[in-house]
PDB file of C-alpha atoms in Angstrom:
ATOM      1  CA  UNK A   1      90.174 132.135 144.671  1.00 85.00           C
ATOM      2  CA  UNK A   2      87.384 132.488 147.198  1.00 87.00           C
ATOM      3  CA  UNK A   3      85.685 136.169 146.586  1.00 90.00           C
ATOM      4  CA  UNK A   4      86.688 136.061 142.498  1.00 90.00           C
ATOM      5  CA  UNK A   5      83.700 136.692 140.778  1.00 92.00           C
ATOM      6  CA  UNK A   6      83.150 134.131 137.549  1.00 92.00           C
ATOM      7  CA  UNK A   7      81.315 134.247 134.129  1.00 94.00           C
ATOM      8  CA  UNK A   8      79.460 131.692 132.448  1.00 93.00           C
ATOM      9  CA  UNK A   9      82.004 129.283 130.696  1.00 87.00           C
ATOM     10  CA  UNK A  10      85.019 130.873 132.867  1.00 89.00           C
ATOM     11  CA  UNK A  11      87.979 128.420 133.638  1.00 87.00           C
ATOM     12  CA  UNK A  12      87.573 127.792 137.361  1.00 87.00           C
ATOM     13  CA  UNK A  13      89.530 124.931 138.261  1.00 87.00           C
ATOM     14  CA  UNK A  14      92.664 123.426 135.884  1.00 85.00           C
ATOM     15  CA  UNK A  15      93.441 119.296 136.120  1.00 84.00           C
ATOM     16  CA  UNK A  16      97.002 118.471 135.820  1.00 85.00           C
ATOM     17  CA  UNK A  17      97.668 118.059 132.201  1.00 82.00           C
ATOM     18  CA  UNK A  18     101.006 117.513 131.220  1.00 84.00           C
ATOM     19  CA  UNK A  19     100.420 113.937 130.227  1.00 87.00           C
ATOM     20  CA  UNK A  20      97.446 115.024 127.934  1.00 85.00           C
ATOM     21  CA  UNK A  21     100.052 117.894 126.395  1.00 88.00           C
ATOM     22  CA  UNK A  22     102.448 114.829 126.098  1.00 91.00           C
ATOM     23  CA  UNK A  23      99.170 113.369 123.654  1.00 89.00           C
ATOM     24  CA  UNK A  24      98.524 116.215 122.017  1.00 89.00           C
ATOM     25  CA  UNK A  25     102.469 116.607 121.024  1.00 92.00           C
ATOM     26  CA  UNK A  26     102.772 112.840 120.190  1.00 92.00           C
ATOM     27  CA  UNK A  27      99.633 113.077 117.618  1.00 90.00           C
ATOM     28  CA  UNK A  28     100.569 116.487 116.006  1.00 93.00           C
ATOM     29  CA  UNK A  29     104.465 114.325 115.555  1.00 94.00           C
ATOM     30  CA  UNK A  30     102.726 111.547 113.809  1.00 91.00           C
ATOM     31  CA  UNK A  31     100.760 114.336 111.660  1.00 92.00           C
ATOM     32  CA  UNK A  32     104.067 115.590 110.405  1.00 94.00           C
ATOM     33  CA  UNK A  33     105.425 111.867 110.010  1.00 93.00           C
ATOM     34  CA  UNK A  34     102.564 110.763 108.080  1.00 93.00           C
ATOM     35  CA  UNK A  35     102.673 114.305 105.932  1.00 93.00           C
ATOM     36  CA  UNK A  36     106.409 113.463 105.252  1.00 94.00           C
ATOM     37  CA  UNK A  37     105.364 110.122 104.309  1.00 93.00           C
ATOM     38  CA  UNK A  38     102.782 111.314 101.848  1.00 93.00           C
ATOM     39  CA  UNK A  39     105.243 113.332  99.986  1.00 93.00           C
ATOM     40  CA  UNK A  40     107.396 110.221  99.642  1.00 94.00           C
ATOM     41  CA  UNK A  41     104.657 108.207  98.447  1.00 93.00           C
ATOM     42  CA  UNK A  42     103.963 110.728  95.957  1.00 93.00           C
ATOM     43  CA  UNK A  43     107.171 110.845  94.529  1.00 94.00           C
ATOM     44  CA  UNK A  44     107.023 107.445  94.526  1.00 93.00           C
ATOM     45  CA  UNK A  45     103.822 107.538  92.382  1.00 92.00           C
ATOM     46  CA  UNK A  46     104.946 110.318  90.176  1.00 94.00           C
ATOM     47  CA  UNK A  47     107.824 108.649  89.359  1.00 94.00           C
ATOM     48  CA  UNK A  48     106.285 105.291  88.472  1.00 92.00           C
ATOM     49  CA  UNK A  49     103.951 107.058  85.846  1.00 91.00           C
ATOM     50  CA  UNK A  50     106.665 108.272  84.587  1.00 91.00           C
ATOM     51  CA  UNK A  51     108.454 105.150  83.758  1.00 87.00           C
ATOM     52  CA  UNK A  52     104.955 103.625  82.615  1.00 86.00           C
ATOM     53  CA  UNK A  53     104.655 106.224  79.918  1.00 85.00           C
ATOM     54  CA  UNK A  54     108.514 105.652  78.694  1.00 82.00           C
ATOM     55  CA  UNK A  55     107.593 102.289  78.866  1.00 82.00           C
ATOM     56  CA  UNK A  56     104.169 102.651  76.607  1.00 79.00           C
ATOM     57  CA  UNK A  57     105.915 105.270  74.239  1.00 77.00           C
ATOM     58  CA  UNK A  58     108.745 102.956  73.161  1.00 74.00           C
ATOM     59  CA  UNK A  59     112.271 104.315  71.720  1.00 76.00           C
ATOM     60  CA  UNK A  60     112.506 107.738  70.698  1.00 77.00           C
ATOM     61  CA  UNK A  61     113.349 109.008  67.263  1.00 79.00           C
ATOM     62  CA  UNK A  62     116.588 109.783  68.392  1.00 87.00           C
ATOM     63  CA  UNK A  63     117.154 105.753  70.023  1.00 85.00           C
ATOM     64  CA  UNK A  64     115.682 104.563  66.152  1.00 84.00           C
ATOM     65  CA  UNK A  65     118.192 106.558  64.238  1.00 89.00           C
ATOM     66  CA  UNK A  66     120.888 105.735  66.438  1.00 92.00           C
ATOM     67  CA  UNK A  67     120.335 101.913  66.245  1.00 90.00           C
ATOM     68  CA  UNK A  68     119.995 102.389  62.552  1.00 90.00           C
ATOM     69  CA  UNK A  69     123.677 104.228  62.361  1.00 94.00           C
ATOM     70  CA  UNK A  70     125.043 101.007  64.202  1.00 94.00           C
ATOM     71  CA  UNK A  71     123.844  98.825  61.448  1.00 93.00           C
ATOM     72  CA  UNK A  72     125.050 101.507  58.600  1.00 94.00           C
ATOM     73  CA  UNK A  73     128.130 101.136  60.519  1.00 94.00           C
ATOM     74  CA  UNK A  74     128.428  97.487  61.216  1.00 94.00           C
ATOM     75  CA  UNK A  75     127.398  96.856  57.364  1.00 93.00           C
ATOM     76  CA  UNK A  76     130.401  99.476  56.210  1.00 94.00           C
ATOM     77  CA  UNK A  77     132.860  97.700  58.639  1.00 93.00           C
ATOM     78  CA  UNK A  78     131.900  93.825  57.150  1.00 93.00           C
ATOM     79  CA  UNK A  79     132.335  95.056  53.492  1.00 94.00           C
ATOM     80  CA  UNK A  80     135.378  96.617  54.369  1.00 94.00           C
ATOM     81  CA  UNK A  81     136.987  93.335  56.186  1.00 93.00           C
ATOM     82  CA  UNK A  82     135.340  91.285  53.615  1.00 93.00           C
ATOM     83  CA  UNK A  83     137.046  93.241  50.667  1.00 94.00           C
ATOM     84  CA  UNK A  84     139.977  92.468  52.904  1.00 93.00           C
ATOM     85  CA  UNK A  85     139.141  88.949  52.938  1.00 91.00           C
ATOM     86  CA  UNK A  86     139.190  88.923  49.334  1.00 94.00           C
ATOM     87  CA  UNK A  87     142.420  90.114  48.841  1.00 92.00           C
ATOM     88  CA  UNK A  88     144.248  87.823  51.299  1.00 90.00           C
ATOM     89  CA  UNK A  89     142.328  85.143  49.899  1.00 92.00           C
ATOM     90  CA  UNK A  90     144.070  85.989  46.189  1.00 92.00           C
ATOM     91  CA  UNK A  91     147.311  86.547  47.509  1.00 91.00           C
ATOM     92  CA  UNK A  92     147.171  82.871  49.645  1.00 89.00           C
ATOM     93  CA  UNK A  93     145.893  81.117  46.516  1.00 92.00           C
ATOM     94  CA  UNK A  94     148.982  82.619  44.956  1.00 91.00           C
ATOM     95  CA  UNK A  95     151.244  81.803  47.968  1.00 90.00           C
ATOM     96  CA  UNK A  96     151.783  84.979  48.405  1.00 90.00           C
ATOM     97  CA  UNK A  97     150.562  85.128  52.250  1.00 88.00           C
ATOM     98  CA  UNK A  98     150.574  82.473  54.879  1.00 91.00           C
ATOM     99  CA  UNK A  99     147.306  80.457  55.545  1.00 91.00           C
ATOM    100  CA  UNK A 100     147.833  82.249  59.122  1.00 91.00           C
ATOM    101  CA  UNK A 101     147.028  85.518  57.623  1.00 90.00           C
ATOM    102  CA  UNK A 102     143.698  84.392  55.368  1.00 90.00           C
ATOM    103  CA  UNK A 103     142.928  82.904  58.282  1.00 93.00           C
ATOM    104  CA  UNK A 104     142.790  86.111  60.622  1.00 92.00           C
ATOM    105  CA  UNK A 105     140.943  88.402  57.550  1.00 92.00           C
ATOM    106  CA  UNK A 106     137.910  85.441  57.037  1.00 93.00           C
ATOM    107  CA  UNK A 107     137.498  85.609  60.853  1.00 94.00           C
ATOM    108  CA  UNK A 108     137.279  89.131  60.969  1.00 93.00           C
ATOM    109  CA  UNK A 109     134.896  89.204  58.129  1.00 93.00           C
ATOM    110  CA  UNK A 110     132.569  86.611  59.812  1.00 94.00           C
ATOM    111  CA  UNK A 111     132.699  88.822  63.201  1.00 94.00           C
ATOM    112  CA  UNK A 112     131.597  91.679  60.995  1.00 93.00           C
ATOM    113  CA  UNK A 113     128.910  90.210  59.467  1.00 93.00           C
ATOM    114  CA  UNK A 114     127.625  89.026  63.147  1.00 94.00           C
ATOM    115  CA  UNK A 115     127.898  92.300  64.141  1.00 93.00           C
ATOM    116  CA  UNK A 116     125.811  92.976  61.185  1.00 92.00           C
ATOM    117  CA  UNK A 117     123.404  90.583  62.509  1.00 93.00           C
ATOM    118  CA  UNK A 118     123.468  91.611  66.154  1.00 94.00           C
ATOM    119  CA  UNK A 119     123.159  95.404  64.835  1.00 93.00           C
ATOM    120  CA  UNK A 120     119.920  94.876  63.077  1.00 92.00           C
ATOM    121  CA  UNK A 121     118.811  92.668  65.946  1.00 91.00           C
ATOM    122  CA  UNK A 122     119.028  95.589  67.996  1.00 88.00           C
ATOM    123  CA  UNK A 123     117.208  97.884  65.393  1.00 87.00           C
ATOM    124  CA  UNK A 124     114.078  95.645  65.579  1.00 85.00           C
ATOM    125  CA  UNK A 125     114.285  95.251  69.484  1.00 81.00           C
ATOM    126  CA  UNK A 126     114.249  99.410  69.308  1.00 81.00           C
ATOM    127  CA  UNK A 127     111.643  99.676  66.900  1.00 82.00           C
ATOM    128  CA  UNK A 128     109.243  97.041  68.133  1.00 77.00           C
ATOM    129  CA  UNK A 129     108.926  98.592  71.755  1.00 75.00           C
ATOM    130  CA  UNK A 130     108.667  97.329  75.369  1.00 72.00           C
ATOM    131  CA  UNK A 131     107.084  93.721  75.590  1.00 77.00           C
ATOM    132  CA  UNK A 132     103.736  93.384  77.226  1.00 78.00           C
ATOM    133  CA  UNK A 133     104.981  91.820  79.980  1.00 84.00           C
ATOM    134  CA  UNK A 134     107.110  95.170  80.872  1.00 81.00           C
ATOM    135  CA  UNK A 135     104.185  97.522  80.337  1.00 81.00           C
ATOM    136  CA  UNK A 136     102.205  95.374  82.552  1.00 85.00           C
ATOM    137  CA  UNK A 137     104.824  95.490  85.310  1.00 90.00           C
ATOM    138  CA  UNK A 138     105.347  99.470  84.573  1.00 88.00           C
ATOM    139  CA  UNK A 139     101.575  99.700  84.811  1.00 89.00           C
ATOM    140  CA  UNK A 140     101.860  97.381  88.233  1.00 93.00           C
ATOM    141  CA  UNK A 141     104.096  99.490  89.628  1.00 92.00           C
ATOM    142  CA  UNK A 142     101.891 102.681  89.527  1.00 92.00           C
ATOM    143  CA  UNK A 143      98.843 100.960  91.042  1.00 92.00           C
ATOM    144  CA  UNK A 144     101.350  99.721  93.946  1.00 94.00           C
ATOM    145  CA  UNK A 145     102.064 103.640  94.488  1.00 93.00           C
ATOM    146  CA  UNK A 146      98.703 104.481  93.997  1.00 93.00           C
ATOM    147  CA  UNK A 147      97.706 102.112  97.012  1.00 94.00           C
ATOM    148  CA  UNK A 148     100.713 103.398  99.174  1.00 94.00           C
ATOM    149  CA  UNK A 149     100.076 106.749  98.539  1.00 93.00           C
ATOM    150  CA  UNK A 150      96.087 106.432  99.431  1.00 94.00           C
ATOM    151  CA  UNK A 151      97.191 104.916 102.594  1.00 93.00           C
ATOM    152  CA  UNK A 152      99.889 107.769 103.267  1.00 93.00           C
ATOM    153  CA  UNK A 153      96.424 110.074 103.051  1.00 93.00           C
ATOM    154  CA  UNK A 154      94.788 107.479 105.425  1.00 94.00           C
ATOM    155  CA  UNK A 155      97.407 107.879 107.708  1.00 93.00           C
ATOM    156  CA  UNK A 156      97.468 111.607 107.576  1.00 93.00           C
ATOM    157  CA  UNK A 157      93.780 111.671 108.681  1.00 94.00           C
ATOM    158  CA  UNK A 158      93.816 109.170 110.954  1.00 93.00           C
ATOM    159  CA  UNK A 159      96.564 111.568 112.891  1.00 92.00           C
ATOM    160  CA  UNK A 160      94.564 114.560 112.455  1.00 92.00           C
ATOM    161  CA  UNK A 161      92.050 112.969 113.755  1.00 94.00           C
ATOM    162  CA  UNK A 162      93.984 111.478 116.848  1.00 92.00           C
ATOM    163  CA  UNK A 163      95.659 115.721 117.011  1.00 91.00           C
ATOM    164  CA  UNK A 164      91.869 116.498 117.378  1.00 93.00           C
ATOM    165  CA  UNK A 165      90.765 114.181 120.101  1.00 92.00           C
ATOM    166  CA  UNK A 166      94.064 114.896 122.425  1.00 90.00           C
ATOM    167  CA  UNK A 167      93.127 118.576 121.779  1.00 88.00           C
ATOM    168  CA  UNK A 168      88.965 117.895 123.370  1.00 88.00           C
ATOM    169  CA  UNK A 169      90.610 115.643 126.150  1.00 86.00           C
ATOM    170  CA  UNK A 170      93.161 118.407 127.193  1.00 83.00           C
ATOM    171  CA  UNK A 171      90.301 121.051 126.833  1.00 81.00           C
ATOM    172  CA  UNK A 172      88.212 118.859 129.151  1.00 79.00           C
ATOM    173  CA  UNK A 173      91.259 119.255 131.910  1.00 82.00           C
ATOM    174  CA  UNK A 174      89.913 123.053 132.668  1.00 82.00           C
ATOM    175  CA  UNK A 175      86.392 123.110 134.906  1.00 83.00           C
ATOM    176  CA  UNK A 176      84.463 125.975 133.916  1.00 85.00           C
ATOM    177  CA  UNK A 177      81.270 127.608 135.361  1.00 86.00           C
ATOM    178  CA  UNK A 178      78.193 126.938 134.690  1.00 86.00           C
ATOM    179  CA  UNK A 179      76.591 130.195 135.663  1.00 91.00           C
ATOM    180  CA  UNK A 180      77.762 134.088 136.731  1.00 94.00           C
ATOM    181  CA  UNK A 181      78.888 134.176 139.903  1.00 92.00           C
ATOM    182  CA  UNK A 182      81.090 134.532 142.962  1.00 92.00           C
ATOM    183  CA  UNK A 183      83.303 131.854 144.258  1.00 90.00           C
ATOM    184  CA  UNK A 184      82.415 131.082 147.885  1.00 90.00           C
ATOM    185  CA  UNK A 185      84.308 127.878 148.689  1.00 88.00           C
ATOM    186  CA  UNK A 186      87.047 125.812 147.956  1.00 88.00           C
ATOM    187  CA  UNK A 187      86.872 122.057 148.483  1.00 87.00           C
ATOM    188  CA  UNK A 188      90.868 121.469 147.085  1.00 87.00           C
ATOM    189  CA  UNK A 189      94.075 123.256 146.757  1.00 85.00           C
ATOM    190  CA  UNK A 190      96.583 122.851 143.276  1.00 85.00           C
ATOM    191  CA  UNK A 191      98.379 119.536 143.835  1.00 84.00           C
ATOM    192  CA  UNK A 192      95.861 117.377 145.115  1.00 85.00           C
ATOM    193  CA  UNK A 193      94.472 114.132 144.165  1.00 85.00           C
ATOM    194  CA  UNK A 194      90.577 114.189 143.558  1.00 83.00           C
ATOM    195  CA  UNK A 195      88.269 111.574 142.536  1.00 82.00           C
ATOM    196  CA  UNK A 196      84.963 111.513 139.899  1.00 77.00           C
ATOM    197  CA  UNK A 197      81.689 113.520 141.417  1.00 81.00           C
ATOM    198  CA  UNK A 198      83.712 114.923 144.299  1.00 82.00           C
ATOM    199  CA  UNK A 199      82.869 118.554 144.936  1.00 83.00           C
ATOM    200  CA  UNK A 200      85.700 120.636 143.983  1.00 82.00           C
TER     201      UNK A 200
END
C-alpha cells in the first residue's frame, strides 16, 4: 500500500497467476507419469534378463532327470506290451486268439516303442538347450527394455525440467524492489490489465 515501507528483494506487486499454477501442476503430473512409467519399464527390463538367463542356462538338473524318467518309463512300458505282443502272437499261431486280438497287442507295442522314440527325442531337446535363434531373441528383448527404460529416464528429466521452468515463470509473476524504501504511489489496483514497461 502507499506508506508501507519495502526491503530490497520484497514482493511489491503480484501478476495474476493461476494459469502459471495450472503449468506448474500440469509438469509436476507428467513428473509422476513419467516416474510411474519408469518403474514399468524397469520391470519390464528386469524381467527380460530374467528370461535371457533361463534362456542361456538351459534345463535344470531337475528338467534332465525328469525327461530321463520318461524314457525309463516309456522303455519299461514297450517291453512290457511287447512281451505282450509275444504272447498273443504264440497263442494266434496256435489259434488260440483271434487275429483281432494280435492285432491290438502289435499296435500297442509299436505305440510304445514311438513313445520310446518321442521320449528320448525330448531328452536330447532338454539336454541340448535353447537354440541360438531363442537366445538371440531373449537377448533382443532386453536391449528393447533397455531402450524403453532409458527413454522412461529421458522422460522423467525432461518433466523435471519442464516442473523447473513453470516454477521461474510463476516466480517471475511477483515484482519485487529493487532498493529499501517507502512506497509513495500506486499506478494500478488488483484486477487490472497492464501492459510491458508500464509503470506500476
Amino acid at each position: 500500500k502507499e506508506g508501507d515501507m519495502v526491503t530490497v528483494g520484497q514482493p511489491v506487486i503480484r501478476f495474476e497467476d493461476a494459469e502459471y499454477q495450472a503449468q506448474v501442476r500440469m509438469a509436476s503430473a507428467r513428473v509422476a507419469t513419467s516416474e510411474a512409467d519408469a518403474r514399468r519399464a524397469q520391470r519390464a527390463l528386469e524381467t527380460a534378463r530374467a528370461r535371457w538367463a533361463e534362456v542361456k542356462s538351459g534345463a535344470r538338473p531337475q528338467e534332465i532327470e525328469s525327461a530321463r524318467a520318461e524314457v525309463e518309463m516309456a522303455r519299461q512300458r514297450w517291453e512290457h506290451l511287447e512281451t505282450e505282443r509275444l504272447r498273443f502272437k504264440r497263442l494266434y499261431d496256435a489259434s488260440l486268439v483271434a487275429r483281432s486280438d494280435y492285432d491290438r497287442a502289435e499296435t500297442e507295442a509299436a505305440l510304445a516303442r514311438t513313445r520310446i522314440r518321442t521320449a528320448d527325442e525330448h531328452l536330447k531337446l532338454v539336454q541340448a538347450g535353447a537354440k541360438a535363434e531363442a537366445v538371440d531373441a531373449a537377448a533382443a528383448q532386453v536391449r528393447e527394455a533397455e531402450a524403453e527404460f532409458k527413454r522412461a529416464e529421458t522422460q522423467i528429466a525432461q518433466a523435471r525440467a519442464d516442473v523447473e521452468h513453470a516454477n521461474a515463470v510463476m516466480q517471475a509473476t511477483a515484482g519485487q524492489s529493487s532498493l529499501d524504501g517507502k512506497i509513495t504511489r500506486k499506478f494500478v489496483e488488483p484486477g487490472e490489465a497492464v501492459e510491458g514497461g508500464m509503470p506500476l
